[in-house]
Coordinates of C-alpha atoms and ligand atoms in Angstrom, one line a residue:
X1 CA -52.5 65.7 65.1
X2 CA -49.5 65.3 67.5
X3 CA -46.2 67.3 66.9
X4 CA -44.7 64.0 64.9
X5 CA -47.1 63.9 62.7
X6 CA -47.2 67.8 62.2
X7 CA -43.3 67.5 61.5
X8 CA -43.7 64.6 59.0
X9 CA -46.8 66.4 57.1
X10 CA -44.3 69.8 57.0
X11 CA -41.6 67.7 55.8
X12 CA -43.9 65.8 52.7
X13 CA -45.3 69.7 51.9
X14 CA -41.8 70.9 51.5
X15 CA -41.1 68.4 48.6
X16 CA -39.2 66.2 51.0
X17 CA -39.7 62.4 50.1
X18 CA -36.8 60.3 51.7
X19 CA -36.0 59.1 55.0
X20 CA -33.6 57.3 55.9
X21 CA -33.7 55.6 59.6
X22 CA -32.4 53.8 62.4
X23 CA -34.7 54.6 65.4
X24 CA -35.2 53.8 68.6
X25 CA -37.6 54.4 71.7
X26 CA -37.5 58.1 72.1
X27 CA -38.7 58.4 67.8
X28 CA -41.6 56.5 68.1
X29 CA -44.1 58.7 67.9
X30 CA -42.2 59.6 64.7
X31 CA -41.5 56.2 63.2
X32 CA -45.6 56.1 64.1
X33 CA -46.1 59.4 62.1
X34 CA -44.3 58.2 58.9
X35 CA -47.7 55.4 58.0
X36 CA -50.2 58.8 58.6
X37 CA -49.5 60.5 55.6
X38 CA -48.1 59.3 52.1
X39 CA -45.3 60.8 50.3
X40 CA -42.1 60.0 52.8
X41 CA -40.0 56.7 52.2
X42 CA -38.9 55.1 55.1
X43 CA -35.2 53.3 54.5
X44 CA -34.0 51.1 57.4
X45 CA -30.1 51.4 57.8
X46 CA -28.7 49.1 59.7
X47 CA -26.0 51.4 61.2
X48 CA -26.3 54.9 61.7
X49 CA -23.1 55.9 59.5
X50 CA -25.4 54.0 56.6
X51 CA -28.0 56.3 57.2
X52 CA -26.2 59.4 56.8
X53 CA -23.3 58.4 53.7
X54 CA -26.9 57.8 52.2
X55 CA -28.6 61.0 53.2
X56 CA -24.9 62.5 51.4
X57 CA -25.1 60.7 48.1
X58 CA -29.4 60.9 48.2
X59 CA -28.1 65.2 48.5
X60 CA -25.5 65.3 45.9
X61 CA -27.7 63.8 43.5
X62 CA -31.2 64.7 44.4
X63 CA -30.1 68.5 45.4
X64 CA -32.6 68.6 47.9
X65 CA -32.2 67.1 51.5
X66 CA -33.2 63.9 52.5
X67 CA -34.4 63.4 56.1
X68 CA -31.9 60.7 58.6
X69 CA -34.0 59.6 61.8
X70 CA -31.4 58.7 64.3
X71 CA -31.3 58.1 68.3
X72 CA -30.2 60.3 70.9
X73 CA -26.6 61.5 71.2
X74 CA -25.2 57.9 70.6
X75 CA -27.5 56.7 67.4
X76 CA -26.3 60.7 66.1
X77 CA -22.8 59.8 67.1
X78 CA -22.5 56.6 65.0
X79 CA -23.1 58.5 61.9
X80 CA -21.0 61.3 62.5
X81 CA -18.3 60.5 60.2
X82 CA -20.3 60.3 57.1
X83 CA -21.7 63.7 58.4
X84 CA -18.2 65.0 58.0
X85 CA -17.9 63.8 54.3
X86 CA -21.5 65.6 53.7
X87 CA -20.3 68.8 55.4
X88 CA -17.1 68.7 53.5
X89 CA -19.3 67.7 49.7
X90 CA -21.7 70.6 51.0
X91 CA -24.9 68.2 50.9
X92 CA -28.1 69.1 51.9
X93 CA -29.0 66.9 54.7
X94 CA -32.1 67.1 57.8
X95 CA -31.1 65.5 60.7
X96 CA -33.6 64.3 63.2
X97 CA -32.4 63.2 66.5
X98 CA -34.9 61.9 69.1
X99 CA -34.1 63.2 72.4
X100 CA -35.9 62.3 76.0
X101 CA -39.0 63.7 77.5
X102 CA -38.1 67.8 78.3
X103 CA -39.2 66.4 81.5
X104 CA -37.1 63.2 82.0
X105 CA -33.9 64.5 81.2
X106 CA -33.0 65.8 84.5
X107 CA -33.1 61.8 85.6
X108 CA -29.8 61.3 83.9
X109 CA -31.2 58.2 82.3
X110 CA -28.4 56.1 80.7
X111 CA -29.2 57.3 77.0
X112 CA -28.8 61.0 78.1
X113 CA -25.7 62.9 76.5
X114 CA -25.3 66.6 75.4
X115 CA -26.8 65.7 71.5
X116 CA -26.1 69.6 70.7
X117 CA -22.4 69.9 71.7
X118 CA -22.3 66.5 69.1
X119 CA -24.1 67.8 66.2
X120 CA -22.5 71.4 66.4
X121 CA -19.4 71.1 64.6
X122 CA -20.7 68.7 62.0
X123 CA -23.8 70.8 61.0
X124 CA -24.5 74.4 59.9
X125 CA -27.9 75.0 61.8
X126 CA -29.0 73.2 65.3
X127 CA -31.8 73.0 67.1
X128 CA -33.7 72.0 70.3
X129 CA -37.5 72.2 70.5
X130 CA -39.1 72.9 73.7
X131 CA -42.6 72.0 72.9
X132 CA -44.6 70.2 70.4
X133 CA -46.3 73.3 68.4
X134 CA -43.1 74.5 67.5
X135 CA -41.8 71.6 65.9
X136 CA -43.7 72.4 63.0
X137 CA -42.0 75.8 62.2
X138 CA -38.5 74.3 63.4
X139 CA -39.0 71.5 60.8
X140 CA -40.0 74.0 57.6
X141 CA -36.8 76.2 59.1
X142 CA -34.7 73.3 59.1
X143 CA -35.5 72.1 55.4
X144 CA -34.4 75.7 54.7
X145 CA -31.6 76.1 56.2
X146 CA -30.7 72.6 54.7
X147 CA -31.3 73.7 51.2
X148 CA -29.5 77.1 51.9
X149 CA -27.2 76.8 48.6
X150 CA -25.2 74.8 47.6
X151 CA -26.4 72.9 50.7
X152 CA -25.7 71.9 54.3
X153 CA -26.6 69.9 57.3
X154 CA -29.6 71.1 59.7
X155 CA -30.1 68.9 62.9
X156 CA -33.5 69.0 64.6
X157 CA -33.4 67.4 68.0
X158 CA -37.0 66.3 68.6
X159 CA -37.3 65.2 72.6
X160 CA -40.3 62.5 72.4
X161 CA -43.1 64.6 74.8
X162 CA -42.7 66.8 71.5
X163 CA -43.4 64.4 69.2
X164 CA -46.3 62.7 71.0
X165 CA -48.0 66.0 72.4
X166 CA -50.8 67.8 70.2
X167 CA -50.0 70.4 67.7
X168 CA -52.1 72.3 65.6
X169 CA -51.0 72.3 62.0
X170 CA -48.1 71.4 60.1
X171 CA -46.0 74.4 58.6
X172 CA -45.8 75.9 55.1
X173 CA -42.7 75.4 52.7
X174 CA -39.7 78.4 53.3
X175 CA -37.8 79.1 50.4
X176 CA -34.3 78.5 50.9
X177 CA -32.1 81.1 51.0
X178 CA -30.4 81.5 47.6
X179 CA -26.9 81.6 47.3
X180 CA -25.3 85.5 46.9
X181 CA -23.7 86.8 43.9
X182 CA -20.2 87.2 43.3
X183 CA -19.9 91.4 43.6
X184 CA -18.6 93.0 39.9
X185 CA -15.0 93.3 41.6
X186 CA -14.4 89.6 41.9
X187 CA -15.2 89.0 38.4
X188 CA -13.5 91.8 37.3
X189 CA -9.7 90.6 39.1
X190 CA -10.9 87.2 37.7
X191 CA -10.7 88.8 34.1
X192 CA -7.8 90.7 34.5
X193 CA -5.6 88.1 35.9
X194 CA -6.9 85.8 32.5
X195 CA -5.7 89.1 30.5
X196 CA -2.6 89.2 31.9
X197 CA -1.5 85.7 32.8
X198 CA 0.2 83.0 30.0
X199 CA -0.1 80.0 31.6
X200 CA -4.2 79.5 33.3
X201 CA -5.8 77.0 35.3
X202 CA -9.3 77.6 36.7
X203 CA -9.3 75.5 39.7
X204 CA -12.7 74.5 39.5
X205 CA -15.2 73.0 42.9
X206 CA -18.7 72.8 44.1
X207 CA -20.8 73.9 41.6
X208 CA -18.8 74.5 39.6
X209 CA -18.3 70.9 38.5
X210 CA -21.6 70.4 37.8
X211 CA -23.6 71.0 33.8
X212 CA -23.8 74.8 34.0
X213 CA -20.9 75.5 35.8
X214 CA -18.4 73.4 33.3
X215 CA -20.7 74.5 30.3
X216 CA -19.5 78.6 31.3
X217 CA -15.7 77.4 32.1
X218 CA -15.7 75.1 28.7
X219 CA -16.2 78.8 27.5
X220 CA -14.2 80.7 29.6
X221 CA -11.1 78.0 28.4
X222 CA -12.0 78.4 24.3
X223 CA -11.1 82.1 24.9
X224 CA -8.7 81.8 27.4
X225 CA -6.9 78.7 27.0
X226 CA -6.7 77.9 30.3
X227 CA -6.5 74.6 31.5
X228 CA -9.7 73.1 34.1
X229 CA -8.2 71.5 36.7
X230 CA -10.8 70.6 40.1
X231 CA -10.4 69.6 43.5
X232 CA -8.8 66.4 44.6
X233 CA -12.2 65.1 46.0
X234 CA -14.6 66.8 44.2
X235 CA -18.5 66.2 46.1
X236 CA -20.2 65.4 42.3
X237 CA -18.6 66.3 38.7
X238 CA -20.4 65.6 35.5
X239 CA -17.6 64.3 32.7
X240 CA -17.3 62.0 30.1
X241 CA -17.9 62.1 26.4
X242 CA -19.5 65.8 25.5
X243 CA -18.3 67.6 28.7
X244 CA -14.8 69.4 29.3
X245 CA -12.2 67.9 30.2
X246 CA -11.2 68.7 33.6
X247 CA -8.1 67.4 35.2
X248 CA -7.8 66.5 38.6
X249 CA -5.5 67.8 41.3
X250 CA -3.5 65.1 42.4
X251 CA -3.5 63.5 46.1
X252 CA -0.5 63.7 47.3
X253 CA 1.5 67.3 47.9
X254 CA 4.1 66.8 45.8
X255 CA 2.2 65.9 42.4
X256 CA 0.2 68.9 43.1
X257 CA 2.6 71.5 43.5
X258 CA 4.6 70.2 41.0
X259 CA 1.0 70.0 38.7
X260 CA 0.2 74.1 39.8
X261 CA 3.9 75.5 39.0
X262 CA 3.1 74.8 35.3
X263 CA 0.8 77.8 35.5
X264 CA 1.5 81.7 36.3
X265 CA -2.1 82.5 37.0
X266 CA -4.6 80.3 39.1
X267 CA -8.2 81.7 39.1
X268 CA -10.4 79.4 41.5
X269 CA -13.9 79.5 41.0
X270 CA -16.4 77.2 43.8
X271 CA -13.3 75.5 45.7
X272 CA -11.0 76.6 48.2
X273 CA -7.8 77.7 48.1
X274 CA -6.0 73.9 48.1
X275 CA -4.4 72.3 50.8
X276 CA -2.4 69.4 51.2
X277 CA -4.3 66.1 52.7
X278 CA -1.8 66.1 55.4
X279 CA 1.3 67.9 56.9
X280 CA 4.2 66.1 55.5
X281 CA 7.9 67.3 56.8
X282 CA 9.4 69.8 54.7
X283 CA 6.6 70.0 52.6
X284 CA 4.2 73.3 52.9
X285 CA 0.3 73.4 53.7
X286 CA -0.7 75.4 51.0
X287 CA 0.0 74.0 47.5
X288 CA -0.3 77.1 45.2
X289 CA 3.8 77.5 44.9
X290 CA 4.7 81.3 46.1
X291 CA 4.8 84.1 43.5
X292 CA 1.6 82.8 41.3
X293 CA -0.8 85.2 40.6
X294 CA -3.9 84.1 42.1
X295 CA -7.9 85.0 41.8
X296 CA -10.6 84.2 43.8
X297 CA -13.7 84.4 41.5
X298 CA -16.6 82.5 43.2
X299 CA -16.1 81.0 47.3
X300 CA -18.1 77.3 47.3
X301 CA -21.2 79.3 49.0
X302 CA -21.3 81.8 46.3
X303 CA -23.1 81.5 43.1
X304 CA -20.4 80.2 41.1
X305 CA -22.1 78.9 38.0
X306 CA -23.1 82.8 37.5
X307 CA -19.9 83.9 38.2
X308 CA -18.4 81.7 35.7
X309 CA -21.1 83.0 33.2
X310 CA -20.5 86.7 33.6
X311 CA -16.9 85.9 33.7
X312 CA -17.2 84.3 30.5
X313 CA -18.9 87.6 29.0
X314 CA -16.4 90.2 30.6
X315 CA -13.5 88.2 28.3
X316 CA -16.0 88.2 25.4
X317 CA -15.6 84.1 25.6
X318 CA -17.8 83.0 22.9
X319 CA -21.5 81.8 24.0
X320 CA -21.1 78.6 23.4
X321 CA -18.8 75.9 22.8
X322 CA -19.1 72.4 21.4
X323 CA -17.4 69.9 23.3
X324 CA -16.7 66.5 21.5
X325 CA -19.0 64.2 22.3
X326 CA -17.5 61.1 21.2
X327 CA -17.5 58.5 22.8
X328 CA -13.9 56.5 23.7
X329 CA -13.4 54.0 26.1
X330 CA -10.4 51.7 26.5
X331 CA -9.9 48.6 24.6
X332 CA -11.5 45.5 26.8
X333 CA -8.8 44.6 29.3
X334 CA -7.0 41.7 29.5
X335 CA -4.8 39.9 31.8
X336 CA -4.3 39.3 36.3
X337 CA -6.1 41.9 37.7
X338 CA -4.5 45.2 38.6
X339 CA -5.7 49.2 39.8
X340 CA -5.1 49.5 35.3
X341 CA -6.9 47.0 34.0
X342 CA -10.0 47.3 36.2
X343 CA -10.0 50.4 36.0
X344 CA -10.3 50.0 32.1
X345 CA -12.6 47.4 32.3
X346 CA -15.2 49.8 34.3
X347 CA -14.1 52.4 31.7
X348 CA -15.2 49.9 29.1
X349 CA -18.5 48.9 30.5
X350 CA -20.3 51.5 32.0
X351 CA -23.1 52.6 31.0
X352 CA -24.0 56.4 29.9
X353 CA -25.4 58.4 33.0
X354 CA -23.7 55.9 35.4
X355 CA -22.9 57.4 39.0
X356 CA -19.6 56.3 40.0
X357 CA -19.1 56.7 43.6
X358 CA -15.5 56.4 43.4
X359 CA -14.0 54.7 47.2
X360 CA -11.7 52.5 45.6
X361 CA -8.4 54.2 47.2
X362 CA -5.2 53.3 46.0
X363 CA -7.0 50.5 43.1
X364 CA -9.1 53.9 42.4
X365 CA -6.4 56.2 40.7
X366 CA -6.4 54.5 36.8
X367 CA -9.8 54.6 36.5
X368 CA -10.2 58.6 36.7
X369 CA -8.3 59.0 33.3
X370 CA -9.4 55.6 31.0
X371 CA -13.1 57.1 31.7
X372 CA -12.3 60.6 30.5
X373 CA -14.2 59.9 27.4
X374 CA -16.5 57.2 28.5
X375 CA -20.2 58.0 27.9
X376 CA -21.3 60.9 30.2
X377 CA -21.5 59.7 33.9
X378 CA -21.7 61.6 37.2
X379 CA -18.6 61.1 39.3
X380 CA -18.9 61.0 43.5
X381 CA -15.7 61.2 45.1
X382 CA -14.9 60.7 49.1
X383 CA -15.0 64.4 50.2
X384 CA -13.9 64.2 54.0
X385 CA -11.2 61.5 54.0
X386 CA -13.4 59.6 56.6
X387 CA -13.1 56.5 54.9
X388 CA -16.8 54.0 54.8
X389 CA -18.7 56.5 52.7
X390 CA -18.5 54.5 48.9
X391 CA -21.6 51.7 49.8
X392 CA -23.8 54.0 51.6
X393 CA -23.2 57.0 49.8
X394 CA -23.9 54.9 46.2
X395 CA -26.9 53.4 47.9
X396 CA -28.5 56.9 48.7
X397 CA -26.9 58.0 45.1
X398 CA -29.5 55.3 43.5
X399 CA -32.8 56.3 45.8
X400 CA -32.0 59.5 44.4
X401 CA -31.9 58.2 40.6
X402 CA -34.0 55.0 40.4
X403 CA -33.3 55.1 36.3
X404 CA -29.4 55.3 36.7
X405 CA -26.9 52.5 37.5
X406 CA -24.7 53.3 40.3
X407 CA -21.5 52.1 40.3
X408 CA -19.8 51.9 43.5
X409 CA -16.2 51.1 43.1
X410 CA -15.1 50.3 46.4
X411 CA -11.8 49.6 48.5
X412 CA -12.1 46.5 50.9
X413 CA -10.7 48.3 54.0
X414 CA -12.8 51.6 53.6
X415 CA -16.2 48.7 52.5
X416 CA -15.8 47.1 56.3
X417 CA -17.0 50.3 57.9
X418 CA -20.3 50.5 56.4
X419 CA -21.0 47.1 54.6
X420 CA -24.9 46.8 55.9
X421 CA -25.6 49.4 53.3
X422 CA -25.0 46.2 51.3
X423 CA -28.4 45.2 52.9
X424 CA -30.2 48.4 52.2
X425 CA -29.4 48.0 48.5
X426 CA -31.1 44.6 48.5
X427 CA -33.8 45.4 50.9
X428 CA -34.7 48.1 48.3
X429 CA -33.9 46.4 45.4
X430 CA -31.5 49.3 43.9
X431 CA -29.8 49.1 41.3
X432 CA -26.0 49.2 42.6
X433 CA -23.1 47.1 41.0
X434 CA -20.8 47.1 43.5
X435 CA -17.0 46.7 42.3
X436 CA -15.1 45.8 45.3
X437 CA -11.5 45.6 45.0
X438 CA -9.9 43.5 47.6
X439 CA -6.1 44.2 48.3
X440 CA -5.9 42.2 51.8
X441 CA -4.5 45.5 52.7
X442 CA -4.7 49.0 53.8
X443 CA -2.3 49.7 51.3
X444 CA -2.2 53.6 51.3
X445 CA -1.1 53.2 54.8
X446 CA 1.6 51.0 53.7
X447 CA 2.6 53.4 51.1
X448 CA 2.6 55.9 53.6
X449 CA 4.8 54.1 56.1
X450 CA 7.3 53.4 52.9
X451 CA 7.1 57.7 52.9
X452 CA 7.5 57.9 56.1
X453 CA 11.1 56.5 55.7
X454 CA 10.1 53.3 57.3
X455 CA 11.7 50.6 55.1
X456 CA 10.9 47.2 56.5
X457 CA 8.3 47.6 58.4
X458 CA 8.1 45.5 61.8
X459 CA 5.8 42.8 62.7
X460 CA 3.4 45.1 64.3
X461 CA 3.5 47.8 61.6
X462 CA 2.9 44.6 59.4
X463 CA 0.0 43.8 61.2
X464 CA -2.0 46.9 61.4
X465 CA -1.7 47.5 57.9
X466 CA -2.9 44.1 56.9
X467 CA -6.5 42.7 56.2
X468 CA -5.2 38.8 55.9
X469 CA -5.6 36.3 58.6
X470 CA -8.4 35.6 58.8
X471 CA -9.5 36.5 54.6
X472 CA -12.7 38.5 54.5
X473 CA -14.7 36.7 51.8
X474 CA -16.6 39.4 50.0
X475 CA -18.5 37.1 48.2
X476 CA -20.1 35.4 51.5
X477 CA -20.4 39.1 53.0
X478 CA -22.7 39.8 50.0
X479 CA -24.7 37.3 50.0
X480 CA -24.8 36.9 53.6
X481 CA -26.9 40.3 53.3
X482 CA -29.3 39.4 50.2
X483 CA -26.3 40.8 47.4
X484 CA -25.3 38.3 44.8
X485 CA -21.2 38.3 44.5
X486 CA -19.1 36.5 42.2
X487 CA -15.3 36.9 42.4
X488 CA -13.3 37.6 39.6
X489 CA -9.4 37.4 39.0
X490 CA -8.5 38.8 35.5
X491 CA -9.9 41.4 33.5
X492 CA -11.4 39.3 31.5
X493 CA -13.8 37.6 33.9
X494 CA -14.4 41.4 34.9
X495 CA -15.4 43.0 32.1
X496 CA -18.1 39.9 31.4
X497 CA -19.5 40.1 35.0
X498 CA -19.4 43.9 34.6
X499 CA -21.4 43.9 31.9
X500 CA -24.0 41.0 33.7
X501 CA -24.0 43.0 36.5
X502 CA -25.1 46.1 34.7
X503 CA -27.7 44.7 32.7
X504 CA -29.8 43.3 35.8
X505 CA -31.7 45.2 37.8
X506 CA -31.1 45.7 41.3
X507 CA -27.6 45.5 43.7
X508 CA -24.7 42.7 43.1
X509 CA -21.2 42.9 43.9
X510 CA -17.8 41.6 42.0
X511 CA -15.1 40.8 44.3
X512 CA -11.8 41.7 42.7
X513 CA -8.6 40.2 43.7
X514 CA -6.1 42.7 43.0
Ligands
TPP1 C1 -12.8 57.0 59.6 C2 -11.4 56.7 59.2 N1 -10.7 55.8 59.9 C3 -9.4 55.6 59.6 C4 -8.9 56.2 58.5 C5 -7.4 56.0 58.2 N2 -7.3 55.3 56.9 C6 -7.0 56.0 55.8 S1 -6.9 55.0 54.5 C7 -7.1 53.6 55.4 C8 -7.1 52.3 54.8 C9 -7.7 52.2 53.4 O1 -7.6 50.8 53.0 P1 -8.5 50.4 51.8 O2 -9.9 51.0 51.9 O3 -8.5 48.9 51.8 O4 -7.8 51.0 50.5 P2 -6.3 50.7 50.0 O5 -5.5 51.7 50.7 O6 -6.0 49.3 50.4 O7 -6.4 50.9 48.5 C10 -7.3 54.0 56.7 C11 -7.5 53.0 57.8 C12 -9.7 57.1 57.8 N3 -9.2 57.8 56.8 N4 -10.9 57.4 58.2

């Protein structure tokens, strides 16, 4: 056995069955390793930021880490933004990073670059091995510290003499760390502030968005009255017909604070404290307006769905409560296509435990409310703001959960960053309806220009905010890569392709000019 085949053996016997990969030279004895042993996928992206969006929405869903193969300190640094959207959603995620011989990196070769001082800020656990019979150990520590709840990102750098060396054995599983309890004082101020206060929202993130976390706040709300309300860009929630309702915080800082100063008492429970997006003149950072009394219950790392439930005891919530599961969507849309009526028609169509990776930006917003009481669907949301996450998040989403229909509902600007995941999802045959709305624009940048005071924008202003001349044609991207496409123009034509699209196995994409 050679250390690459120790590390791929360790990884399989830790429960670890995904990777997805674009290598190069220095992983080769690990690209080799993958055929000696049965049980690990290998997914070619065709761009490293593919990889890891896909290794994020493959976490969310999965809740265990998926393995990205990647090469040297440039291959790493290609996917680094997606890595900041999984750090943000908290995803489990394994990084492994060929690196040169220990030996050959004094040459200075042209690949060489300082992969540690890359992969720092981006992951929660890094690290080098020296020598090949380590890299078993290092690989079961870095599943660990990957799974470490409610996830994060360990990076491995594996120089190739390690890989292709002997080792000895592969290494047992390590239980992850679980997460720690919320002490009896937090849930005890939590309480007391829902005694005392009139008007309640439980800011709600992490996990506490997902089934046990909003089954103890549906409780928590029946005795309390307090309104849910969850981050902006929550990682995963669980909603639709049956689940609470849970309101979402809105974008920008004015919406917010003007949303929050309805309340007198905020207890937040697996988020933090929120922010505004960006600094806007005149406008504070914080969005919590001053004199609110405020509650920390549960930090994001802490065990929030307990907290919730002993928080639900302490206020003698009762043990249960039934949330109506009935089903309502939106009439079938009709009409020129617009952010409403699409995002009706999706409301309208999709089908019960859909995953919605929602990167559909400023054609997005409708959608959130007309599928309040759709049939019960998972709901991904772009964590980090580091747009080119939708495709290969919602492609990692459905190697996650071959049975469910991933809906990727997608903004043209954000799709150009990452559209080869397009080619995964065919490659793989998953089962991916992309919804791509094409604007011709990056039109929140155009909004925010107009907020920015500037009123006509000039030529060049015109210009870097516009995705016309030449016309991407979506439809020709998509098939260009193995996707069918149609292109619709009004709801109507929507909502029938929808439905095509959802019926048939494996990826497609509907172009929608909006
Ligand atoms: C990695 C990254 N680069 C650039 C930006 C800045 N940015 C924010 S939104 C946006 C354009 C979004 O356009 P599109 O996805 O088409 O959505 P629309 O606003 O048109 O609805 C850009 C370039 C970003 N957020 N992240």
């Amino acid at each position: 056995m050679n250390g690459a085949e120790s590390l791929i053996r360790t990884a399989i016997a830790a429960g670890v069955e995904v990777c997805f990969a674009n290598p190069g030279t220095t992983e080769m004895p690990l690209v080799a390793a993958l055929d000696s042993a049965e049980g690990l996928r290998a997914i070619l992206g065709l761009f490293e930021g593919v990889c890891t969006g896909a290794a994020d929405g493959y976490g969310r869903m999965a809740e265990k880490p998926a393995l990205t193969l990647l090469h040297l300190g440039p291959g790493f640094a290609n996917g680094i933004a997606n890595l900041h959207n999984a750090r943000r959603a908290r995803s489990p995620i394994v990084n492994l990073i060929g690196d040169h011989a220990t030996w050959h990196v004094a040459a200075d070769a042209p690949l060489t670059s300082d992969i540690v001082s890359l992969a720092t800020p981006v992951s929660g656990w890094v690290r080098s091995v020296r020598d090949s019979k380590s890299l078993a150990d290092a690989t079961a520590q870095a599943i660990a510290a990957a799974g470490r709840a409610p996830g994060q990102i360990a990076t491995l750098i594996v120089p190739s003499d390690c890989q292709w060396d002997p080792a000895e054995r592969h290494a047992s599983p390590i239980e992850p760390t679980p997460p720690p309890a919320v002490s009896s004082g937090a849930i005890s101020q939590a309480a007391a502030a829902i005694r005392k206060g009139k008007k309640i929202a439980l800011f709600l993130g992490a996990t506490a968005l997902r089934a046990r976390g909003l089954k103890a706040a549906a409780r928590i709300a029946a005795k309390s009255g307090c309104h849910l309300i969850c981050e902006t860009f929550p990682a995963r929630l669980e909603r639709g017909a049956g689940t609470p309702t849970v309101e979402r915080l809105p974008y920008f800082p004015e919406q917010a604070i003007e949303m929050l100063m309805a309340f007198d008492t905020i207890v937040i429970a697996g988020a933090k404290r929120p922010v505004a997006f960006f600094g806007y003149p005149n406008f504070p950072s914080h969005l919590i307006p001053e004199g609110l009394d405020v509650a920390i219950l549960a930090e994001p790392t802490e065990d929030t769905p307990a907290a919730l439930e002993a928080l639900a005891s302490e206020i003698a919530a009762p043990v249960s409560v039934a949330t109506a599961a009935q089903i309502a969507r939106p009439e079938r849309p009709v009409g020129k296509l617009n952010a409403i009526n699409a995002g009706a028609a999706l409301a309208a169509t999709m089908p019960e435990g859909a995953i919605v990776m929602d990167e559909a930006a400023t054609t997005g917003l409708p959608f959130f409310v007309a599928s309040t009481a759709a049939p019960p669907h998972t709901y991904l949301s772009l964590t980090g703001g580091a747009i080119g996450q939708g495709l290969p998040c919602a492609t990692g989403a459905a190697v996650a959960c071959p049975e469910r229909r991933v809906i990727a509902f997608q903004a043209d600007g954000s799709a150009m960053y990452t559209l080869q995941a397009l080619w995964t999802q065919a490659r793989e045959s998953l089962n991916v309806t992309t919804v791509l709305c094409n604007n011709r624009s990056y039109r929140i940048l155009q909004v925010e220009l107009a907020r920015a005071g500037v009123a006509e924008p000039g030529r060049k202003a015109r210009s870097l905010t516009s995705l016309a001349n030449p016309e991407l044609e979506w439809t020709a991207l998509a098939n260009g890569m193995g996707v069918p496409a149609v292109r619709v123009e009004t709801a109507e034509d929507l909502t029938r392709e929808l439905e095509r699209s959802l019926a048939t196995p494996g990826p497609s994409l509907i172009e929608l000019m909006v």
